[in-house]
Every structure is written in C-alpha cells, then in structure tokens.
mmCIF file of C-alpha atoms in Angstrom:
data_model
loop_
_atom_site.group_PDB
_atom_site.id
_atom_site.type_symbol
_atom_site.label_atom_id
_atom_site.label_comp_id
_atom_site.label_asym_id
_atom_site.label_seq_id
_atom_site.Cartn_x
_atom_site.Cartn_y
_atom_site.Cartn_z
ATOM 1 C CA MET A 3 14.703 19.510 -0.468
ATOM 2 C CA ILE A 4 16.965 17.312 -2.573
ATOM 3 C CA ARG A 5 20.601 18.361 -3.836
ATOM 4 C CA GLY A 6 20.992 15.182 -6.279
ATOM 5 C CA GLY A 7 23.859 13.638 -8.072
ATOM 6 C CA ARG A 8 25.129 11.603 -5.286
ATOM 7 C CA PRO A 9 24.931 7.910 -5.608
ATOM 8 C CA LEU A 10 23.127 6.263 -2.801
ATOM 9 C CA ARG A 11 25.650 3.760 -0.932
ATOM 10 C CA GLY A 12 24.952 1.559 2.203
ATOM 11 C CA SER A 13 22.091 -0.396 3.753
ATOM 12 C CA VAL A 14 18.542 0.194 4.508
ATOM 13 C CA SER A 15 16.010 -1.740 6.644
ATOM 14 C CA ILE A 16 12.620 -1.975 5.320
ATOM 15 C CA SER A 17 9.541 -1.648 7.941
ATOM 16 C CA GLY A 18 6.342 -3.360 7.771
ATOM 17 C CA ALA A 19 4.113 -3.246 4.883
ATOM 18 C CA LYS A 20 1.596 -0.275 5.021
ATOM 19 C CA ASN A 21 -1.063 -2.293 2.826
ATOM 20 C CA SER A 22 -0.954 -5.018 5.375
ATOM 21 C CA ALA A 23 -1.263 -2.657 8.522
ATOM 22 C CA ILE A 24 -4.110 -0.680 7.234
ATOM 23 C CA ALA A 25 -5.860 -4.277 6.880
ATOM 24 C CA LEU A 26 -4.586 -6.014 10.254
ATOM 25 C CA ILE A 27 -5.504 -3.138 12.444
ATOM 26 C CA PRO A 28 -9.135 -3.325 11.638
ATOM 27 C CA ALA A 29 -9.239 -7.025 11.693
ATOM 28 C CA ALA A 30 -8.012 -6.989 15.311
ATOM 29 C CA ILE A 31 -11.450 -5.698 16.303
ATOM 30 C CA LEU A 32 -13.033 -9.228 15.350
ATOM 31 C CA ALA A 33 -11.181 -10.764 18.569
ATOM 32 C CA GLU A 34 -12.616 -10.636 21.816
ATOM 33 C CA SER A 35 -8.995 -10.127 23.452
ATOM 34 C CA GLU A 36 -5.878 -8.290 23.141
ATOM 35 C CA VAL A 37 -3.969 -8.474 19.601
ATOM 36 C CA VAL A 38 -0.521 -7.407 19.448
ATOM 37 C CA LEU A 39 1.307 -6.224 15.885
ATOM 38 C CA ASP A 40 4.844 -6.073 15.717
ATOM 39 C CA ASN A 41 6.794 -4.552 13.072
ATOM 40 C CA LEU A 42 4.252 -1.943 12.350
ATOM 41 C CA PRO A 43 5.178 1.049 10.115
ATOM 42 C CA ILE A 44 4.995 4.460 11.706
ATOM 43 C CA LEU A 45 2.855 6.375 9.257
ATOM 44 C CA SER A 46 0.077 8.772 9.501
ATOM 45 C CA ASP A 47 -2.468 6.269 8.237
ATOM 46 C CA VAL A 48 -1.606 4.229 11.111
ATOM 47 C CA ALA A 49 -2.159 6.998 13.486
ATOM 48 C CA VAL A 50 -5.526 7.815 11.792
ATOM 49 C CA TYR A 51 -6.577 4.114 12.415
ATOM 50 C CA SER A 52 -5.394 4.243 16.232
ATOM 51 C CA GLU A 53 -7.921 7.395 16.411
ATOM 52 C CA ILE A 54 -10.508 5.249 14.853
ATOM 53 C CA LEU A 55 -10.186 2.398 17.126
ATOM 54 C CA GLU A 56 -10.167 4.542 19.999
ATOM 55 C CA GLU A 57 -13.408 6.297 19.217
ATOM 56 C CA LEU A 58 -15.119 3.076 19.053
ATOM 57 C CA GLY A 59 -13.905 2.075 22.696
ATOM 58 C CA ALA A 60 -10.795 0.209 21.849
ATOM 59 C CA ARG A 61 -7.676 0.562 24.020
ATOM 60 C CA VAL A 62 -4.869 1.232 21.565
ATOM 61 C CA LEU A 63 -1.211 1.373 22.918
ATOM 62 C CA TRP A 64 1.160 2.476 20.394
ATOM 63 C CA ASP A 65 4.736 2.266 21.142
ATOM 64 C CA GLY A 66 7.217 2.503 18.072
ATOM 65 C CA ASN A 67 6.873 -0.372 15.924
ATOM 66 C CA GLN A 68 4.381 -2.435 18.055
ATOM 67 C CA MET A 69 0.587 -1.556 18.756
ATOM 68 C CA ARG A 70 -1.401 -3.427 21.272
ATOM 69 C CA ILE A 71 -5.278 -3.338 20.542
ATOM 70 C CA ASP A 72 -7.856 -4.247 23.282
ATOM 71 C CA PRO A 73 -11.325 -4.550 21.722
ATOM 72 C CA THR A 74 -12.814 -5.989 24.588
ATOM 73 C CA HIS A 75 -15.162 -3.039 25.113
ATOM 74 C CA ILE A 76 -15.292 -1.984 21.776
ATOM 75 C CA ARG A 77 -18.943 -1.064 20.321
ATOM 76 C CA SER A 78 -20.354 -0.248 17.171
ATOM 77 C CA ILE A 79 -21.096 3.251 16.720
ATOM 78 C CA PRO A 80 -22.109 5.133 13.548
ATOM 79 C CA MET A 81 -19.015 7.051 11.982
ATOM 80 C CA PRO A 82 -20.271 9.002 8.879
ATOM 81 C CA ASN A 83 -17.542 11.754 9.571
ATOM 82 C CA GLY A 84 -14.358 12.233 11.474
ATOM 83 C CA PRO A 85 -11.135 10.391 11.158
ATOM 84 C CA VAL A 86 -12.672 7.748 8.761
ATOM 85 C CA LYS A 87 -12.679 10.536 6.152
ATOM 86 C CA LYS A 88 -9.112 10.996 6.199
ATOM 87 C CA LEU A 89 -8.014 7.462 4.791
ATOM 88 C CA ARG A 90 -8.953 5.288 1.713
ATOM 89 C CA ALA A 91 -8.703 2.090 3.728
ATOM 90 C CA SER A 92 -11.066 2.953 6.341
ATOM 91 C CA TYR A 93 -13.541 0.601 4.377
ATOM 92 C CA TYR A 94 -11.999 -2.146 6.013
ATOM 93 C CA MET A 95 -14.159 -0.953 9.211
ATOM 94 C CA MET A 96 -16.882 -2.273 7.299
ATOM 95 C CA GLY A 97 -15.997 -5.834 6.735
ATOM 96 C CA ALA A 98 -14.469 -5.927 10.609
ATOM 97 C CA LEU A 99 -17.585 -4.315 12.094
ATOM 98 C CA LEU A 100 -20.143 -6.130 10.125
ATOM 99 C CA GLY A 101 -18.282 -9.300 11.219
ATOM 100 C CA ARG A 102 -18.348 -8.777 15.047
ATOM 101 C CA PHE A 103 -21.484 -6.414 15.290
ATOM 102 C CA LYS A 104 -23.499 -7.311 12.252
ATOM 103 C CA GLU A 105 -24.026 -3.496 11.678
ATOM 104 C CA ALA A 106 -21.734 -0.468 10.742
ATOM 105 C CA THR A 107 -22.078 3.127 9.355
ATOM 106 C CA ILE A 108 -18.912 4.262 7.774
ATOM 107 C CA GLY A 109 -18.237 7.787 5.775
ATOM 108 C CA LEU A 110 -17.221 7.310 2.364
ATOM 109 C CA PRO A 111 -13.187 6.852 2.425
ATOM 110 C CA GLY A 112 -10.614 9.857 1.593
ATOM 111 C CA GLY A 113 -7.005 9.026 0.809
ATOM 112 C CA CYS A 114 -4.935 9.223 -2.364
ATOM 113 C CA ASN A 115 -7.255 10.671 -5.020
ATOM 114 C CA PHE A 116 -5.726 9.392 -8.384
ATOM 115 C CA GLU A 117 -8.673 7.625 -9.555
ATOM 116 C CA PRO A 118 -12.340 6.633 -8.158
ATOM 117 C CA ARG A 119 -11.988 3.078 -6.691
ATOM 118 C CA PRO A 120 -15.366 1.836 -6.513
ATOM 119 C CA ILE A 121 -16.466 -0.288 -3.540
ATOM 120 C CA ASP A 122 -19.007 -2.087 -5.596
ATOM 121 C CA GLN A 123 -17.214 -5.366 -5.251
ATOM 122 C CA HIS A 124 -17.205 -5.045 -1.404
ATOM 123 C CA ILE A 125 -20.976 -4.241 -1.192
ATOM 124 C CA LYS A 126 -21.612 -7.280 -3.804
ATOM 125 C CA GLY A 127 -19.902 -9.507 -1.152
ATOM 126 C CA PHE A 128 -21.592 -8.120 1.796
ATOM 127 C CA GLU A 129 -24.880 -8.380 0.355
ATOM 128 C CA ALA A 130 -24.017 -11.891 -0.745
ATOM 129 C CA LEU A 131 -23.526 -12.752 2.926
ATOM 130 C CA GLY A 132 -26.804 -11.660 4.211
ATOM 131 C CA ALA A 133 -26.320 -7.891 4.753
ATOM 132 C CA THR A 134 -28.448 -4.903 3.684
ATOM 133 C CA VAL A 135 -26.244 -2.036 2.484
ATOM 134 C CA THR A 136 -27.534 1.512 1.569
ATOM 135 C CA ASN A 137 -25.712 4.896 0.757
ATOM 136 C CA GLU A 138 -27.336 7.836 2.928
ATOM 137 C CA HIS A 139 -25.823 11.374 2.569
ATOM 138 C CA GLY A 140 -22.258 9.990 1.716
ATOM 139 C CA ALA A 141 -21.859 7.082 4.271
ATOM 140 C CA ILE A 142 -22.516 3.337 3.720
ATOM 141 C CA HIS A 143 -25.045 1.727 6.239
ATOM 142 C CA LEU A 144 -24.698 -2.049 6.741
ATOM 143 C CA HIS A 145 -26.903 -4.351 8.749
ATOM 144 C CA ALA A 146 -27.566 -7.919 8.741
ATOM 145 C CA LYS A 147 -29.761 -10.369 11.122
ATOM 146 C CA GLU A 148 -27.164 -12.843 10.392
ATOM 147 C CA LEU A 149 -24.219 -13.469 8.192
ATOM 148 C CA ARG A 150 -24.254 -16.641 6.296
ATOM 149 C CA GLY A 151 -21.633 -18.070 4.127
ATOM 150 C CA ALA A 152 -22.051 -17.774 0.232
ATOM 151 C CA LYS A 153 -20.119 -18.159 -2.868
ATOM 152 C CA VAL A 154 -18.976 -14.746 -4.123
ATOM 153 C CA TYR A 155 -17.065 -14.252 -7.435
ATOM 154 C CA LEU A 156 -15.542 -10.983 -7.791
ATOM 155 C CA ASP A 157 -15.567 -9.200 -10.974
ATOM 156 C CA VAL A 158 -12.449 -7.495 -10.574
ATOM 157 C CA SER A 159 -9.278 -9.058 -8.694
ATOM 158 C CA SER A 160 -9.444 -6.400 -5.923
ATOM 159 C CA VAL A 161 -7.116 -6.408 -3.139
ATOM 160 C CA GLY A 162 -9.670 -4.311 -1.022
ATOM 161 C CA ALA A 163 -12.687 -6.521 -1.606
ATOM 162 C CA THR A 164 -11.045 -9.363 -0.785
ATOM 163 C CA ILE A 165 -9.914 -8.625 2.268
ATOM 164 C CA ASN A 166 -13.162 -7.006 3.393
ATOM 165 C CA ILE A 167 -14.975 -10.028 2.395
ATOM 166 C CA MET A 168 -12.747 -12.240 4.362
ATOM 167 C CA LEU A 169 -13.043 -9.947 7.247
ATOM 168 C CA ALA A 170 -16.750 -10.140 7.436
ATOM 169 C CA ALA A 171 -17.155 -14.015 6.502
ATOM 170 C CA THR A 172 -14.578 -15.096 9.107
ATOM 171 C CA ARG A 173 -17.753 -14.560 11.599
ATOM 172 C CA ALA A 174 -20.364 -15.702 9.295
ATOM 173 C CA LYS A 175 -22.385 -19.097 9.732
ATOM 174 C CA GLY A 176 -21.198 -21.646 7.588
ATOM 175 C CA ALA A 177 -18.722 -21.705 4.445
ATOM 176 C CA THR A 178 -17.756 -18.754 2.216
ATOM 177 C CA ILE A 179 -15.709 -19.155 -1.046
ATOM 178 C CA ILE A 180 -14.411 -15.973 -2.741
ATOM 179 C CA GLU A 181 -13.669 -16.661 -6.237
ATOM 180 C CA ASN A 182 -10.932 -14.477 -8.476
ATOM 181 C CA ALA A 183 -9.474 -13.324 -5.148
ATOM 182 C CA ALA A 184 -6.677 -11.166 -5.338
ATOM 183 C CA LYS A 185 -3.490 -12.957 -4.862
ATOM 184 C CA GLU A 186 -1.436 -10.090 -3.220
ATOM 185 C CA PRO A 187 1.069 -11.096 -0.191
ATOM 186 C CA GLU A 188 -0.739 -8.580 1.970
ATOM 187 C CA ILE A 189 -3.814 -10.710 1.933
ATOM 188 C CA ILE A 190 -1.967 -13.928 3.144
ATOM 189 C CA ASP A 191 -0.605 -11.600 5.822
ATOM 190 C CA VAL A 192 -4.223 -10.745 7.076
ATOM 191 C CA ALA A 193 -5.288 -14.370 6.687
ATOM 192 C CA THR A 194 -2.420 -15.381 8.609
ATOM 193 C CA LEU A 195 -3.447 -13.194 11.668
ATOM 194 C CA LEU A 196 -6.927 -14.152 11.427
ATOM 195 C CA ASN A 197 -5.885 -17.881 11.454
ATOM 196 C CA SER A 198 -3.746 -17.232 14.396
ATOM 197 C CA MET A 199 -7.011 -15.780 16.255
ATOM 198 C CA GLY A 200 -8.879 -18.864 15.439
ATOM 199 C CA ALA A 201 -10.506 -18.359 11.851
ATOM 200 C CA VAL A 202 -10.332 -21.146 9.456
ATOM 201 C CA ILE A 203 -9.121 -19.762 6.092
ATOM 202 C CA LYS A 204 -7.733 -21.679 3.370
ATOM 203 C CA GLY A 205 -6.297 -20.467 0.055
ATOM 204 C CA ALA A 206 -5.049 -17.104 0.609
ATOM 205 C CA GLY A 207 -2.503 -16.144 -2.156
ATOM 206 C CA THR A 208 -4.498 -18.268 -4.681
ATOM 207 C CA GLU A 209 -7.416 -17.239 -6.761
ATOM 208 C CA THR A 210 -9.836 -19.127 -4.561
ATOM 209 C CA ILE A 211 -10.101 -18.600 -0.923
ATOM 210 C CA ARG A 212 -12.381 -20.632 1.282
ATOM 211 C CA ILE A 213 -13.604 -19.379 4.829
ATOM 212 C CA GLU A 214 -15.294 -21.551 7.400
ATOM 213 C CA GLY A 215 -17.087 -19.301 9.802
ATOM 214 C CA VAL A 216 -16.352 -19.394 13.507
ATOM 215 C CA THR A 217 -18.546 -17.931 16.528
ATOM 216 C CA GLU A 218 -15.461 -16.277 18.292
ATOM 217 C CA LEU A 219 -11.888 -15.162 17.765
ATOM 218 C CA LYS A 220 -9.338 -14.693 20.150
ATOM 219 C CA GLY A 221 -6.584 -12.272 20.579
ATOM 220 C CA CYS A 222 -2.874 -13.065 19.488
ATOM 221 C CA ARG A 223 0.505 -11.768 18.453
ATOM 222 C CA HIS A 224 1.467 -11.191 14.820
ATOM 223 C CA SER A 225 4.406 -9.757 13.090
ATOM 224 C CA ILE A 226 3.686 -7.903 9.794
ATOM 225 C CA ILE A 227 5.430 -8.960 6.537
ATOM 226 C CA PRO A 228 8.101 -6.342 5.190
ATOM 227 C CA ASP A 229 6.799 -3.417 2.936
ATOM 228 C CA ARG A 230 7.610 -4.550 -0.651
ATOM 229 C CA ILE A 231 6.571 -1.146 -2.180
ATOM 230 C CA GLN A 232 8.866 0.652 0.320
ATOM 231 C CA ALA A 233 11.728 -1.712 -0.531
ATOM 232 C CA GLY A 234 10.949 -1.519 -4.578
ATOM 233 C CA THR A 235 11.164 2.141 -4.333
ATOM 234 C CA TYR A 236 14.792 2.006 -2.435
ATOM 235 C CA MET A 237 15.501 -0.478 -5.079
ATOM 236 C CA ILE A 238 14.868 1.905 -8.007
ATOM 237 C CA ALA A 239 16.343 4.868 -6.279
ATOM 238 C CA ALA A 240 19.765 2.787 -5.945
ATOM 239 C CA ALA A 241 19.627 2.338 -9.613
ATOM 240 C CA ALA A 242 18.491 5.694 -10.650
ATOM 241 C CA THR A 243 21.506 7.230 -8.631
ATOM 242 C CA ARG A 244 23.922 4.626 -9.885
ATOM 243 C CA GLY A 245 24.315 3.614 -6.444
ATOM 244 C CA ASP A 246 25.154 0.431 -4.314
ATOM 245 C CA VAL A 247 22.585 -0.251 -1.725
ATOM 246 C CA LEU A 248 21.393 -3.432 0.388
ATOM 247 C CA ILE A 249 17.758 -3.340 1.022
ATOM 248 C CA ASP A 250 17.583 -5.374 4.325
ATOM 249 C CA GLY A 251 14.756 -7.253 5.895
ATOM 250 C CA VAL A 252 12.750 -8.098 2.718
ATOM 251 C CA ILE A 253 11.129 -11.134 1.005
ATOM 252 C CA PRO A 254 12.616 -11.102 -2.370
ATOM 253 C CA LYS A 255 10.022 -13.170 -3.994
ATOM 254 C CA HIS A 256 7.659 -10.314 -3.383
ATOM 255 C CA LEU A 257 9.973 -8.165 -5.604
ATOM 256 C CA GLU A 258 10.459 -10.601 -8.380
ATOM 257 C CA ALA A 259 8.664 -8.672 -11.038
ATOM 258 C CA LEU A 260 10.728 -5.416 -10.144
ATOM 259 C CA THR A 261 14.052 -7.380 -9.847
ATOM 260 C CA ALA A 262 13.393 -8.787 -13.512
ATOM 261 C CA LYS A 263 12.796 -5.281 -15.066
ATOM 262 C CA LEU A 264 16.198 -3.905 -13.349
ATOM 263 C CA LEU A 265 18.104 -6.880 -14.778
ATOM 264 C CA GLU A 266 16.476 -6.494 -17.964
ATOM 265 C CA MET A 267 17.553 -2.593 -17.906
ATOM 266 C CA GLY A 268 21.233 -3.712 -16.961
ATOM 267 C CA ALA A 269 21.267 -2.824 -13.292
ATOM 268 C CA HIS A 270 23.030 -5.627 -11.184
ATOM 269 C CA VAL A 271 20.616 -7.281 -8.559
ATOM 270 C CA GLU A 272 21.553 -9.538 -6.131
ATOM 271 C CA GLU A 273 19.028 -11.657 -4.057
ATOM 272 C CA LEU A 274 20.025 -13.002 -0.630
ATOM 273 C CA ASP A 275 17.903 -14.978 1.913
ATOM 274 C CA GLU A 276 16.453 -11.696 3.488
ATOM 275 C CA SER A 277 17.698 -8.879 1.566
ATOM 276 C CA ILE A 278 18.305 -7.819 -2.061
ATOM 277 C CA ARG A 279 21.395 -5.704 -3.091
ATOM 278 C CA VAL A 280 21.132 -3.144 -6.188
ATOM 279 C CA ILE A 281 24.310 -2.035 -7.995
ATOM 280 C CA GLY A 282 23.351 0.792 -10.632
ATOM 281 C CA GLN A 283 25.422 0.944 -13.606
ATOM 282 C CA PRO A 284 26.574 4.168 -15.879
ATOM 283 C CA GLU A 285 23.812 3.198 -18.574
ATOM 284 C CA TYR A 286 20.525 1.668 -18.988
ATOM 285 C CA GLN A 287 18.677 0.083 -21.588
ATOM 286 C CA HIS A 288 14.981 1.161 -22.400
ATOM 287 C CA VAL A 289 12.430 -1.520 -21.433
ATOM 288 C CA ASP A 290 8.692 -2.068 -21.617
ATOM 289 C CA VAL A 291 6.884 -2.179 -18.305
ATOM 290 C CA LYS A 292 3.188 -3.650 -17.554
ATOM 291 C CA ALA A 293 1.801 -2.710 -14.383
ATOM 292 C CA LEU A 294 -0.682 -5.749 -13.268
ATOM 293 C CA VAL A 295 -2.227 -7.447 -10.346
ATOM 294 C CA TYR A 296 0.148 -9.442 -8.255
ATOM 295 C CA PRO A 297 2.419 -11.347 -9.179
ATOM 296 C CA GLY A 298 2.774 -8.738 -11.954
ATOM 297 C CA PHE A 299 4.441 -5.529 -11.680
ATOM 298 C CA PRO A 300 3.065 -3.665 -8.983
ATOM 299 C CA THR A 301 1.073 -0.295 -9.810
ATOM 300 C CA ASP A 302 2.368 1.148 -6.657
ATOM 301 C CA ILE A 303 5.874 1.022 -7.993
ATOM 302 C CA GLN A 304 4.778 2.359 -11.366
ATOM 303 C CA SER A 305 5.348 5.923 -10.652
ATOM 304 C CA PRO A 306 8.804 5.824 -9.251
ATOM 305 C CA MET A 307 9.822 3.378 -12.242
ATOM 306 C CA THR A 308 8.823 6.108 -14.392
ATOM 307 C CA SER A 309 11.456 8.568 -12.929
ATOM 308 C CA LEU A 310 13.872 5.198 -13.448
ATOM 309 C CA LEU A 311 13.057 5.112 -17.207
ATOM 310 C CA THR A 312 14.022 8.750 -17.742
ATOM 311 C CA GLN A 313 17.670 7.493 -17.065
ATOM 312 C CA ALA A 314 17.521 4.729 -19.615
ATOM 313 C CA LYS A 315 18.548 5.065 -23.379
ATOM 314 C CA GLY A 316 16.047 5.252 -25.832
ATOM 315 C CA VAL A 317 12.123 5.274 -25.622
ATOM 316 C CA SER A 318 10.259 3.076 -22.961
ATOM 317 C CA VAL A 319 6.647 2.411 -22.617
ATOM 318 C CA LEU A 320 4.938 1.976 -19.139
ATOM 319 C CA SER A 321 1.464 1.036 -19.245
ATOM 320 C CA ASP A 322 -0.963 0.690 -16.156
ATOM 321 C CA PHE A 323 -3.633 -2.236 -16.409
ATOM 322 C CA VAL A 324 -4.715 -1.521 -12.738
ATOM 323 C CA TYR A 325 -5.625 1.896 -12.495
ATOM 324 C CA SER A 326 -5.990 3.785 -15.899
ATOM 325 C CA ASN A 327 -5.244 7.220 -14.521
ATOM 326 C CA ARG A 328 -2.405 6.930 -12.438
ATOM 327 C CA PHE A 329 -0.147 9.360 -14.003
ATOM 328 C CA LYS A 330 -0.293 12.469 -12.003
ATOM 329 C CA HIS A 331 3.629 12.240 -11.388
ATOM 330 C CA VAL A 332 4.058 12.784 -15.302
ATOM 331 C CA PRO A 333 3.276 16.437 -15.580
ATOM 332 C CA GLU A 334 5.561 17.265 -12.297
ATOM 333 C CA LEU A 335 8.522 15.362 -14.005
ATOM 334 C CA VAL A 336 7.920 17.139 -17.149
ATOM 335 C CA ARG A 337 8.384 20.392 -15.250
ATOM 336 C CA MET A 338 11.874 18.508 -14.489
ATOM 337 C CA GLY A 339 12.492 18.226 -18.274
ATOM 338 C CA ALA A 340 11.431 14.763 -18.717
ATOM 339 C CA LYS A 341 10.505 13.889 -22.221
ATOM 340 C CA ILE A 342 7.059 12.047 -21.182
ATOM 341 C CA ARG A 343 3.462 11.853 -23.083
ATOM 342 C CA VAL A 344 0.731 9.745 -21.802
ATOM 343 C CA GLU A 345 -1.365 7.997 -24.359
ATOM 344 C CA GLY A 346 -4.372 6.295 -22.606
ATOM 345 C CA ARG A 347 -3.385 3.801 -20.211
ATOM 346 C CA SER A 348 0.798 4.153 -21.108
ATOM 347 C CA ALA A 349 3.435 6.764 -20.635
ATOM 348 C CA ILE A 350 6.041 6.934 -23.278
ATOM 349 C CA ILE A 351 9.335 7.996 -21.854
ATOM 350 C CA GLU A 352 12.365 9.209 -23.737
ATOM 351 C CA GLY A 353 15.512 9.130 -21.717
ATOM 352 C CA GLY A 354 17.342 12.017 -21.007
ATOM 353 C CA PRO A 355 18.677 14.073 -18.035
ATOM 354 C CA LEU A 356 16.312 16.025 -15.427
ATOM 355 C CA ASN A 357 16.714 19.515 -13.952
ATOM 356 C CA ALA A 358 15.959 20.794 -10.452
ATOM 357 C CA ALA A 359 12.556 22.420 -10.438
ATOM 358 C CA LYS A 360 9.631 22.815 -7.737
ATOM 359 C CA VAL A 361 7.243 20.270 -7.820
ATOM 360 C CA LYS A 362 4.379 18.706 -6.074
ATOM 361 C CA ALA A 363 3.300 15.425 -4.940
ATOM 362 C CA ALA A 364 -0.212 14.636 -6.418
ATOM 363 C CA ASP A 365 -0.465 11.446 -4.463
ATOM 364 C CA LEU A 366 1.635 9.149 -2.115
ATOM 365 C CA ARG A 367 3.503 7.178 -4.804
ATOM 366 C CA ALA A 368 3.869 10.282 -7.047
ATOM 367 C CA GLY A 369 5.770 11.743 -4.217
ATOM 368 C CA ALA A 370 7.884 8.885 -4.271
ATOM 369 C CA ALA A 371 8.542 9.341 -7.997
ATOM 370 C CA LEU A 372 9.503 12.879 -7.484
ATOM 371 C CA VAL A 373 12.078 12.141 -4.537
ATOM 372 C CA VAL A 374 13.815 9.526 -6.793
ATOM 373 C CA ALA A 375 14.082 11.881 -9.765
ATOM 374 C CA GLY A 376 15.274 14.918 -7.544
ATOM 375 C CA LEU A 377 17.975 12.347 -6.146
ATOM 376 C CA THR A 378 19.152 11.707 -9.867
ATOM 377 C CA VAL A 379 19.525 15.679 -10.684
ATOM 378 C CA PRO A 380 23.592 16.511 -10.393
ATOM 379 C CA GLU A 381 23.005 20.517 -10.159
ATOM 380 C CA GLY A 382 20.523 22.484 -8.268
ATOM 381 C CA THR A 383 17.944 21.616 -5.539
ATOM 382 C CA THR A 384 14.764 19.913 -6.242
ATOM 383 C CA GLU A 385 11.722 21.275 -3.785
ATOM 384 C CA VAL A 386 8.846 18.498 -3.442
ATOM 385 C CA PHE A 387 5.864 19.889 -2.105
ATOM 386 C CA GLY A 388 2.896 18.047 -0.354
ATOM 387 C CA VAL A 389 5.142 15.669 1.694
ATOM 388 C CA GLU A 390 2.312 14.903 3.976
ATOM 389 C CA LEU A 391 1.248 12.262 1.069
ATOM 390 C CA ILE A 392 4.661 10.590 1.225
ATOM 391 C CA ASP A 393 4.394 10.319 5.145
ATOM 392 C CA ARG A 394 1.096 7.785 4.294
ATOM 393 C CA GLY A 395 3.645 5.257 2.951
ATOM 394 C CA TYR A 396 7.154 5.857 3.731
ATOM 395 C CA ASP A 397 8.373 6.062 7.399
ATOM 396 C CA HIS A 398 11.812 7.557 7.900
ATOM 397 C CA LEU A 399 12.399 8.279 4.263
ATOM 398 C CA VAL A 400 14.691 11.511 4.851
ATOM 399 C CA PRO A 401 16.686 10.054 7.790
ATOM 400 C CA ASN A 402 16.973 6.697 5.372
ATOM 401 C CA LEU A 403 18.178 8.457 2.292
ATOM 402 C CA ARG A 404 20.627 10.634 4.509
ATOM 403 C CA ALA A 405 22.190 7.422 5.833
ATOM 404 C CA LEU A 406 22.530 6.363 2.156
ATOM 405 C CA GLY A 407 24.749 9.575 1.349
ATOM 406 C CA ALA A 408 21.863 11.708 -0.076
ATOM 407 C CA ASP A 409 21.542 15.613 0.403
ATOM 408 C CA VAL A 410 18.008 15.700 1.508
ATOM 409 C CA TRP A 411 16.325 17.767 4.323
ATOM 410 C CA ARG A 412 12.745 18.938 5.287
ATOM 411 C CA GLU A 413 11.555 22.537 5.242
ATOM 412 C CA MET A 414 8.209 23.751 6.742
ATOM 413 C CA GLU A 415 6.207 25.670 4.235
ATOM 414 C CA GLU A 416 5.640 29.392 4.813
#
C-alpha cells in the first residue's frame, strides 16, 4: 500500500547481492569443511536454498546476514521435486553436485516467469566436461565417470551458464577454458569464493575464464558484494520522487550505466568511495535506454527505469536486448495512467503523471517498478499485489522506504 507524492530523503544501506548469494550458497557444497557467508541478503530465495542444502544433509546455521554451511556429511540425492521447484537458480545445484559427486538429479527450476530461459548452454558445458545429461519427466539427470577439463564456447553470454560450468570445472581434471563468458560482478564474486576455497580460476570478469581443476576444496569465510540491482532501484526511486538519497555500501563502478542515464535525464548524481547520492530535479529530459549484458544497462533495472521514464518530458524508448519479453509491468503501469506501448523488444514511453490504482506484480522486478510508480503518485493509494515476488529480491523494502519518508505499509490479502 503506497500513498505517494513524498520525496524520499535520507540514507539507505544496501544488502548483499541476491544474484551472488544464489550462486555462492550452492558453491559452498564443493568444499570439504565449513563455509561462512557474510553480508547475506534476507530473502525468500535464500531460505529455499537453506531447505535444499539441509535436504542434502548439510548443516546450515542462518543467523541474520550470516550463513554457516557445513557440507561435510552432504550426499547427492535425487531432487526431482520439492524446494528446487521454487526458484530458478536451483540449476546451480547441477554444477555444484556434478563437481563434487559426479552426479545430480535436479527438477527443472521455477522462479520468475517472464521468459523461458533455456539451460542449453549449461548442458553444453557439462557435456563438454564429460557428463551425460538427460531430461526425464521434467528433471535433469547428470552423470559422469570423471570430469575432464575442456574448452567451452558459450553461444550466448549467459551468467547462469558461466557460473554453472565454473562450479563443475573447479573439480574436473585438467584445464577448462570458458569463452564468451559473462562478465557480471556476481561472477567475480563466485570466483573469489572458489579461489578462497582453493580453486584456481583466472579471468573472471572478462570474456575468457581459465579454470585449473583441483581434487579438493576447503571451507573459508566470504563477504558477499553489495546488490547493484537493489541499489539501482533506490537510485531510481530517489530520482522519481524528486528526493535526495544517499545509497550506502555500494560499489559505484557496478552502477555506471545507470548513473550515466540519470545524469543524461538531468538528475544530480554524486559518486563517493562506497556510496552514491542521487538528488532528484523538478524536470527530466527523455532518454533512450538499451538493456544489455554487463557492463551495459542491467536488464534487472529495466522495469523500475520504465517507471522513472514516465516522469520525463517527451518520448523515451527503452529496449531490452537481453530478454525480449520483459515488459509484463507495462500493462499495470498503463492501468496507472502511463502512456506506454510495446513494439517488439522496445517500450515507447510518453512522459506524464500517474494515478493510484490496484496493480499486480508479474515478477520480481516488475513489482519493484510498480512500487517506484506508486511513490510518484501525489493523490490516492496505490495497492500492489503479489509482493511475495518482490520479497525474492528486496529485503527490508518497506522499512527502508519508510525510513526515507515514504508512506508505505503492507496488509494481508483477504
């Protein structure tokens, strides 16, 4: 429930990156002793992963922003159903279990359903390493007598495939080279954890990653990088409400693409060592935005950015070259009075005021877009349904917004 029209003011601290956490937790099972993850975001996806690991026999202690994972007594058991169906990133269990046990059975993942995201590149990588992969009754079965290093060229620069192949290759015999690898900061974060555990990985963050397989990995302690998508959403909300917000505990370099667009629109942005200050302005210029793979404009911030562009003068064009069907927030914004039409991979957005309405989140980032939109509406109460999807990527969203001066609260649906 959002009564908008209030500029956000103050500071907000950013939690650990969701897109790192969902890969780091399964990576921990490659170790032979305890792994401690600090700066963990408190999200529903993290809770599901805790369930999955305990089902496999790991000892998991989750206390606030820290998770201790003892994988000593873990075993590979088939998981065609159950918790793995609740989140898309459960596919990382394939690479982790294949690396440690040379076998895995994982039900095809769930998560946000804004576009079918095929795992063909993951499978291509596993097969190159020597695994046999079959799909039976909606579950992926992987088996290898042994894993051997190989050269893998990804047809698509996929974050999921890059990390998954990296997980399996860490304990393969010999050297693996991943070409056309994704470059996202979360991949560097996973490689940092694995190297701390004793892996030999070079080139993470570039298009060529080299992995020298090792026979054993040990536990370690690792602090997760800040969530650039969460930070970007608060930056957008600050601009959209004409507020003044310091987003603290971030890596400004990870947000350069968004910062550039906010400056182009006319917002004031100050970059500090570990924080970014966004000062909104009365008027914004229309801009064109293209969502691309990192270091381009993040597709995960595309939806909230749509809401901000409704506040700009003139016509903006927002195109997504990562996912073609990531515009499920648009019909809901139209219900709020937005003038937007979708043509292929692009949304054409004509600036103008929004109205309060009852709207529903179609996915995680679409939900964030509706919250940003609601914050801009000066009269009435915007009701956003389906907030359990928002909980998959934003911890403490309501308390954080309230601390910044927003009139926001949650109610249980009848």
